mmCIF file of C-alpha atoms in Angstrom:
data_model
loop_
_atom_site.group_PDB
_atom_site.id
_atom_site.type_symbol
_atom_site.label_atom_id
_atom_site.label_comp_id
_atom_site.label_asym_id
_atom_site.label_seq_id
_atom_site.Cartn_x
_atom_site.Cartn_y
_atom_site.Cartn_z
ATOM 1 C CA GLY A 1469 -19.338 36.484 9.782
ATOM 2 C CA MET A 1470 -18.201 33.135 10.355
ATOM 3 C CA PRO A 1471 -20.462 30.543 11.705
ATOM 4 C CA GLN A 1472 -19.601 29.895 15.424
ATOM 5 C CA VAL A 1473 -20.502 27.028 17.889
ATOM 6 C CA LYS A 1474 -21.169 27.933 21.436
ATOM 7 C CA ILE A 1475 -20.685 24.947 23.903
ATOM 8 C CA SER A 1476 -22.721 25.466 27.007
ATOM 9 C CA GLY A 1477 -21.960 22.305 28.798
ATOM 10 C CA VAL A 1478 -20.231 18.760 28.489
ATOM 11 C CA THR A 1479 -21.999 15.428 29.748
ATOM 12 C CA PRO A 1480 -19.339 12.569 29.856
ATOM 13 C CA LEU A 1481 -20.792 9.343 28.578
ATOM 14 C CA THR A 1482 -20.707 6.171 30.385
ATOM 15 C CA PRO A 1483 -18.646 3.026 29.052
ATOM 16 C CA GLY A 1484 -22.019 1.445 28.092
ATOM 17 C CA GLU A 1485 -23.242 4.467 26.185
ATOM 18 C CA ILE A 1486 -19.859 4.676 24.247
ATOM 19 C CA ALA A 1487 -20.196 0.953 23.278
ATOM 20 C CA GLY A 1488 -23.552 1.568 21.728
ATOM 21 C CA MET A 1489 -22.253 4.445 19.560
ATOM 22 C CA ASP A 1490 -20.894 4.296 16.089
ATOM 23 C CA ILE A 1491 -18.008 6.568 16.298
ATOM 24 C CA SER A 1492 -17.732 6.974 12.329
ATOM 25 C CA GLU A 1493 -21.206 8.981 12.571
ATOM 26 C CA PHE A 1494 -18.982 11.841 14.151
ATOM 27 C CA LEU A 1495 -15.983 11.729 11.793
ATOM 28 C CA PRO A 1496 -15.520 12.727 8.126
ATOM 29 C CA PRO A 1497 -15.829 9.713 5.821
ATOM 30 C CA SER A 1498 -12.524 8.378 4.335
ATOM 31 C CA PRO A 1499 -12.054 9.295 0.820
ATOM 32 C CA TYR A 1500 -11.027 5.670 -0.111
ATOM 33 C CA ASP A 1501 -13.481 2.809 -0.899
ATOM 34 C CA GLY A 1502 -11.314 -0.240 0.649
ATOM 35 C CA ARG A 1503 -14.097 -2.714 0.184
ATOM 36 C CA GLY A 1504 -14.630 -1.864 -3.321
ATOM 37 C CA ALA A 1505 -10.997 -2.070 -4.120
ATOM 38 C CA TYR A 1506 -10.413 -5.159 -2.389
ATOM 39 C CA GLY A 1507 -13.359 -6.851 -4.337
ATOM 40 C CA GLU A 1508 -11.947 -5.743 -7.689
ATOM 41 C CA LEU A 1509 -8.525 -6.842 -6.527
ATOM 42 C CA MET A 1510 -9.892 -10.330 -5.674
ATOM 43 C CA ALA A 1511 -11.545 -10.515 -9.164
ATOM 44 C CA LEU A 1512 -8.383 -9.509 -10.761
ATOM 45 C CA ALA A 1513 -6.315 -12.194 -9.126
ATOM 46 C CA ASP A 1514 -8.790 -14.869 -10.021
ATOM 47 C CA ARG A 1515 -8.235 -13.812 -13.396
ATOM 48 C CA GLU A 1516 -4.513 -13.371 -13.541
ATOM 49 C CA PHE A 1517 -3.140 -16.253 -11.479
ATOM 50 C CA THR A 1518 -3.109 -19.724 -13.163
ATOM 51 C CA TYR A 1519 -0.326 -21.156 -11.365
ATOM 52 C CA ALA A 1520 -1.868 -23.340 -8.341
ATOM 53 C CA PRO A 1521 0.669 -21.886 -5.819
ATOM 54 C CA TRP A 1522 -0.008 -18.398 -6.381
ATOM 55 C CA LYS A 1523 -4.097 -19.072 -6.400
ATOM 56 C CA ASN A 1524 -3.401 -20.930 -3.102
ATOM 57 C CA LEU A 1525 -1.640 -18.277 -1.632
ATOM 58 C CA VAL A 1526 -4.244 -15.626 -2.489
ATOM 59 C CA LYS A 1527 -6.844 -17.935 -1.156
ATOM 60 C CA GLY A 1528 -5.095 -18.968 1.918
ATOM 61 C CA PHE A 1529 -4.086 -15.393 3.203
ATOM 62 C CA PHE A 1530 -7.299 -13.728 2.410
ATOM 63 C CA GLY A 1531 -9.504 -16.471 3.142
ATOM 64 C CA GLU A 1532 -8.248 -16.552 6.862
ATOM 65 C CA ASP A 1533 -10.401 -14.981 9.268
ATOM 66 C CA GLY A 1534 -9.882 -11.344 9.904
ATOM 67 C CA ASN A 1535 -7.059 -10.805 7.076
ATOM 68 C CA ALA A 1536 -9.412 -9.516 4.411
ATOM 69 C CA THR A 1537 -11.409 -7.230 6.708
ATOM 70 C CA LEU A 1538 -8.167 -5.840 8.097
ATOM 71 C CA PHE A 1539 -6.950 -5.358 4.615
ATOM 72 C CA MET A 1540 -9.930 -3.540 3.340
ATOM 73 C CA ASN A 1541 -9.831 -1.259 6.518
ATOM 74 C CA ALA A 1542 -6.207 -0.377 6.653
ATOM 75 C CA SER A 1543 -4.439 2.973 5.955
ATOM 76 C CA ALA A 1544 -1.541 2.820 3.533
ATOM 77 C CA ALA A 1545 0.341 5.285 5.640
ATOM 78 C CA THR A 1546 0.111 7.762 8.601
ATOM 79 C CA ALA A 1547 0.533 10.522 6.211
ATOM 80 C CA MET A 1548 1.978 11.218 2.680
ATOM 81 C CA HIS A 1549 -0.082 8.925 0.453
ATOM 82 C CA HIS A 1550 -3.345 6.920 0.754
ATOM 83 C CA ALA A 1551 -3.672 7.753 4.289
ATOM 84 C CA GLY A 1552 -7.106 6.783 5.649
ATOM 85 C CA ALA A 1553 -9.208 3.824 6.087
ATOM 86 C CA GLY A 1554 -9.293 1.652 2.884
ATOM 87 C CA GLY A 1555 -5.958 3.497 1.551
ATOM 88 C CA LEU A 1556 -4.049 0.265 1.708
ATOM 89 C CA ALA A 1557 -6.452 -1.799 -0.603
ATOM 90 C CA VAL A 1558 -6.970 1.278 -2.792
ATOM 91 C CA HIS A 1559 -3.122 1.884 -3.331
ATOM 92 C CA THR A 1560 -2.521 -2.079 -3.781
ATOM 93 C CA LEU A 1561 -5.337 -1.898 -6.887
ATOM 94 C CA GLY A 1562 -3.234 0.818 -8.234
ATOM 95 C CA VAL A 1563 -0.153 -0.857 -8.083
ATOM 96 C CA PHE A 1564 -1.615 -4.162 -9.246
ATOM 97 C CA ARG A 1565 -3.074 -2.336 -12.412
ATOM 98 C CA ALA A 1566 0.235 -0.568 -13.013
ATOM 99 C CA CYS A 1567 2.215 -3.629 -13.246
ATOM 100 C CA GLN A 1568 -0.575 -5.401 -15.560
ATOM 101 C CA ALA A 1569 0.202 -2.448 -17.832
ATOM 102 C CA GLU A 1570 4.162 -3.072 -17.339
ATOM 103 C CA ALA A 1571 3.699 -6.898 -18.025
ATOM 104 C CA ASP A 1572 1.757 -5.881 -21.291
ATOM 105 C CA LEU A 1573 4.663 -3.697 -22.116
ATOM 106 C CA TYR A 1574 7.361 -5.836 -21.269
ATOM 107 C CA PRO A 1575 6.147 -9.485 -22.215
ATOM 108 C CA ASP A 1576 9.289 -11.093 -20.885
ATOM 109 C CA ILE A 1577 8.478 -10.200 -17.461
ATOM 110 C CA ASP A 1578 7.324 -13.145 -15.302
ATOM 111 C CA ARG A 1579 3.860 -11.627 -15.205
ATOM 112 C CA GLN A 1580 2.446 -13.769 -12.271
ATOM 113 C CA ILE A 1581 5.215 -13.057 -9.694
ATOM 114 C CA LEU A 1582 5.065 -9.476 -10.498
ATOM 115 C CA LEU A 1583 1.405 -9.511 -10.108
ATOM 116 C CA ALA A 1584 1.682 -11.425 -6.782
ATOM 117 C CA GLY A 1585 4.279 -8.897 -5.699
ATOM 118 C CA ALA A 1586 1.817 -6.010 -6.439
ATOM 119 C CA LEU A 1587 -0.895 -8.046 -4.456
ATOM 120 C CA PHE A 1588 1.062 -8.341 -1.107
ATOM 121 C CA HIS A 1589 3.841 -5.735 -1.448
ATOM 122 C CA ASP A 1590 2.521 -3.716 1.374
ATOM 123 C CA ILE A 1591 0.622 -6.619 3.256
ATOM 124 C CA GLY A 1592 3.185 -5.720 6.385
ATOM 125 C CA LYS A 1593 1.325 -2.616 6.896
ATOM 126 C CA MET A 1594 -1.382 -4.545 8.443
ATOM 127 C CA ARG A 1595 0.988 -5.114 11.423
ATOM 128 C CA GLU A 1596 2.958 -2.145 11.079
ATOM 129 C CA MET A 1597 0.352 0.470 11.858
ATOM 130 C CA ARG A 1598 -2.720 0.463 13.905
ATOM 131 C CA SER A 1599 -5.582 2.662 13.194
ATOM 132 C CA THR A 1600 -8.509 3.814 15.410
ATOM 133 C CA ALA A 1601 -11.461 5.852 14.488
ATOM 134 C CA PHE A 1602 -9.352 9.031 15.154
ATOM 135 C CA GLU A 1603 -5.572 8.294 14.103
ATOM 136 C CA THR A 1604 -3.104 5.894 12.543
ATOM 137 C CA THR A 1605 -0.107 5.186 14.654
ATOM 138 C CA TYR A 1606 3.125 2.688 14.223
ATOM 139 C CA THR A 1607 2.856 -0.373 16.306
ATOM 140 C CA PRO A 1608 6.169 -1.316 18.559
ATOM 141 C CA GLU A 1609 6.951 -4.094 15.758
ATOM 142 C CA GLY A 1610 6.149 -1.520 13.126
ATOM 143 C CA ASN A 1611 8.830 0.807 14.263
ATOM 144 C CA LEU A 1612 11.344 -1.925 14.975
ATOM 145 C CA MET A 1613 11.082 -3.965 11.803
ATOM 146 C CA GLY A 1614 8.928 -1.976 9.081
ATOM 147 C CA HIS A 1615 6.224 -3.340 6.815
ATOM 148 C CA LEU A 1616 8.929 -4.913 4.341
ATOM 149 C CA THR A 1617 10.204 -7.276 6.873
ATOM 150 C CA LEU A 1618 6.829 -7.819 8.563
ATOM 151 C CA GLY A 1619 5.475 -8.640 5.189
ATOM 152 C CA VAL A 1620 7.825 -11.454 4.702
ATOM 153 C CA LEU A 1621 7.489 -12.809 8.102
ATOM 154 C CA MET A 1622 3.556 -12.951 7.627
ATOM 155 C CA LEU A 1623 3.738 -14.544 4.275
ATOM 156 C CA GLU A 1624 6.161 -17.129 4.956
ATOM 157 C CA PRO A 1625 3.754 -19.871 6.561
ATOM 158 C CA TYR A 1626 1.278 -19.155 3.875
ATOM 159 C CA CYS A 1627 3.802 -19.745 1.028
ATOM 160 C CA ARG A 1628 4.856 -23.134 2.633
ATOM 161 C CA LYS A 1629 1.256 -24.112 2.811
ATOM 162 C CA ALA A 1630 0.432 -22.957 -0.710
ATOM 163 C CA GLY A 1631 3.223 -25.104 -2.211
ATOM 164 C CA LEU A 1632 5.385 -22.425 -3.675
ATOM 165 C CA PRO A 1633 8.765 -23.552 -4.546
ATOM 166 C CA ASP A 1634 11.684 -22.448 -2.570
ATOM 167 C CA PRO A 1635 13.376 -20.328 -5.595
ATOM 168 C CA LEU A 1636 10.138 -18.658 -6.501
ATOM 169 C CA ARG A 1637 9.387 -17.929 -2.853
ATOM 170 C CA GLU A 1638 12.760 -16.296 -2.516
ATOM 171 C CA HIS A 1639 12.318 -14.279 -5.562
ATOM 172 C CA PHE A 1640 8.905 -13.222 -4.227
ATOM 173 C CA PHE A 1641 10.242 -12.168 -0.850
ATOM 174 C CA HIS A 1642 12.808 -10.186 -2.810
ATOM 175 C CA LEU A 1643 10.192 -8.299 -4.766
ATOM 176 C CA ILE A 1644 8.799 -7.162 -1.269
ATOM 177 C CA LEU A 1645 11.820 -6.516 0.540
ATOM 178 C CA SER A 1646 13.372 -4.149 -2.693
ATOM 179 C CA HIS A 1647 10.107 -2.244 -3.767
ATOM 180 C CA HIS A 1648 11.170 0.854 -1.982
ATOM 181 C CA GLY A 1649 14.122 0.867 -4.459
ATOM 182 C CA HIS A 1650 16.769 2.180 -2.447
ATOM 183 C CA ILE A 1651 18.399 1.302 0.761
ATOM 184 C CA GLU A 1652 18.239 5.012 1.950
ATOM 185 C CA TYR A 1653 14.280 4.814 1.327
ATOM 186 C CA GLY A 1654 13.776 1.612 3.369
ATOM 187 C CA ALA A 1655 14.533 -1.221 0.953
ATOM 188 C CA VAL A 1656 16.355 -4.115 2.320
ATOM 189 C CA LYS A 1657 18.241 -4.658 -1.033
ATOM 190 C CA PRO A 1658 17.896 -2.707 -4.276
ATOM 191 C CA PRO A 1659 15.917 -4.385 -7.020
ATOM 192 C CA GLN A 1660 18.035 -7.205 -8.554
ATOM 193 C CA SER A 1661 15.400 -8.396 -11.177
ATOM 194 C CA ARG A 1662 13.177 -6.966 -13.936
ATOM 195 C CA GLU A 1663 10.239 -7.949 -11.841
ATOM 196 C CA ALA A 1664 11.650 -6.240 -8.789
ATOM 197 C CA LEU A 1665 12.447 -3.136 -10.935
ATOM 198 C CA ALA A 1666 8.994 -3.108 -12.333
ATOM 199 C CA LEU A 1667 7.231 -3.340 -8.929
ATOM 200 C CA PHE A 1668 9.332 -0.486 -7.388
ATOM 201 C CA ALA A 1669 8.373 1.681 -10.488
ATOM 202 C CA ALA A 1670 4.751 0.870 -10.273
ATOM 203 C CA ASP A 1671 4.684 1.581 -6.252
ATOM 204 C CA TYR A 1672 6.598 4.815 -6.756
ATOM 205 C CA LEU A 1673 4.187 5.970 -9.317
ATOM 206 C CA ASP A 1674 1.038 5.064 -7.557
ATOM 207 C CA SER A 1675 2.042 6.733 -4.384
ATOM 208 C CA HIS A 1676 3.263 9.758 -5.825
ATOM 209 C CA MET A 1677 0.371 10.196 -8.202
ATOM 210 C CA ASN A 1678 -1.815 10.164 -4.987
ATOM 211 C CA ILE A 1679 0.220 12.953 -3.410
ATOM 212 C CA MET A 1680 -0.169 15.022 -6.559
ATOM 213 C CA ASP A 1681 -4.014 14.305 -6.583
ATOM 214 C CA SER A 1682 -4.166 15.507 -2.841
ATOM 215 C CA ASP A 1683 -2.552 18.919 -3.692
ATOM 216 C CA PRO A 1684 -4.424 19.936 -6.980
ATOM 217 C CA HIS A 1685 -2.758 23.429 -6.674
ATOM 218 C CA ARG A 1686 0.612 22.114 -6.691
ATOM 219 C CA THR A 1687 1.510 22.481 -10.496
ATOM 220 C CA MET A 1688 -0.100 25.964 -10.355
ATOM 221 C CA ARG A 1689 2.305 26.999 -7.533
ATOM 222 C CA LEU A 1690 5.138 25.685 -9.323
ATOM 223 C CA CYS A 1691 4.213 27.475 -12.635
ATOM 224 C CA GLN A 1692 3.772 30.801 -10.918
ATOM 225 C CA GLY A 1693 6.647 30.294 -8.466
ATOM 226 C CA ALA A 1694 9.288 33.264 -7.895
ATOM 227 C CA GLY A 1695 11.941 33.431 -10.368
ATOM 228 C CA GLY A 1696 9.643 32.630 -13.554
ATOM 229 C CA GLY A 1697 11.078 29.256 -14.035
ATOM 230 C CA THR A 1698 9.355 26.635 -16.087
ATOM 231 C CA LEU A 1699 7.461 23.657 -14.382
ATOM 232 C CA SER A 1700 10.340 21.218 -15.293
ATOM 233 C CA SER A 1701 13.125 23.344 -14.312
ATOM 234 C CA ARG A 1702 11.817 23.965 -11.021
ATOM 235 C CA ALA A 1703 10.547 20.442 -10.335
ATOM 236 C CA HIS A 1704 14.081 19.566 -10.923
ATOM 237 C CA ALA A 1705 15.427 22.264 -8.801
ATOM 238 C CA GLY A 1706 14.584 20.191 -5.794
ATOM 239 C CA ASP A 1707 11.407 21.059 -3.875
ATOM 240 C CA GLY A 1708 11.406 17.914 -2.145
ATOM 241 C CA PHE A 1709 8.817 15.813 -4.271
ATOM 242 C CA GLY A 1710 11.432 13.602 -5.964
ATOM 243 C CA ALA A 1711 13.107 12.679 -2.708
ATOM 244 C CA GLY A 1712 11.509 9.249 -1.681
ATOM 245 C CA ILE A 1713 8.425 9.255 0.555
ATOM 246 C CA HIS A 1714 8.904 5.924 2.166
ATOM 247 C CA GLY A 1715 10.848 6.779 5.031
ATOM 248 C CA SER A 1716 8.180 8.986 6.611
ATOM 249 C CA GLU A 1717 4.848 7.153 5.334
#
């Protein structure tokens, strides 16, 4: 038969006993290595950013007390994609790498602003959501403003301090505010530049690849579904996958 657990009694712990416990020992580990992803991101940023204001922005933001720790431990969502401690850093690394490939493929793209957008595109999630050992929930300001707007508000003083020129700062903020691609999926504006379009595509790709990875039997179900349709015909018939995920992260 199935293994069973019989509970014969429960002893409430005192606050002092709880304070001395590591709750993570009683929870399944996150599948995401946020610390490792953060380290790789910083190494890539150090190599990629040659323009002083971009370098200053990275060092200024992540060098401030608490920002790096919060970033590497944050979840990218409450559900859907990269949900779990470290998910934000892992997703950001995936988007950054995708943007590097896009910049290689399309050399006329402004590589540095695209990669800055990749690094900071979801930074507002550090305030949009709050994670405990048991769950990730939306904060009041997350519900009211969302992570795109929060990201711009968070980055504004760092951009000023880094010496980022106004036209570059405005374009950078556009990348963040438009990276969901469509107004109905949460974008403040649709992408209006090649760099904004490239960031949207990279974010969409990485988030949806993670959804596919989290459901390894999805393709088999599509191929073996009722009606005998091919994978491509069933995928385009509308099983919900192509309909944007950002509104319910």
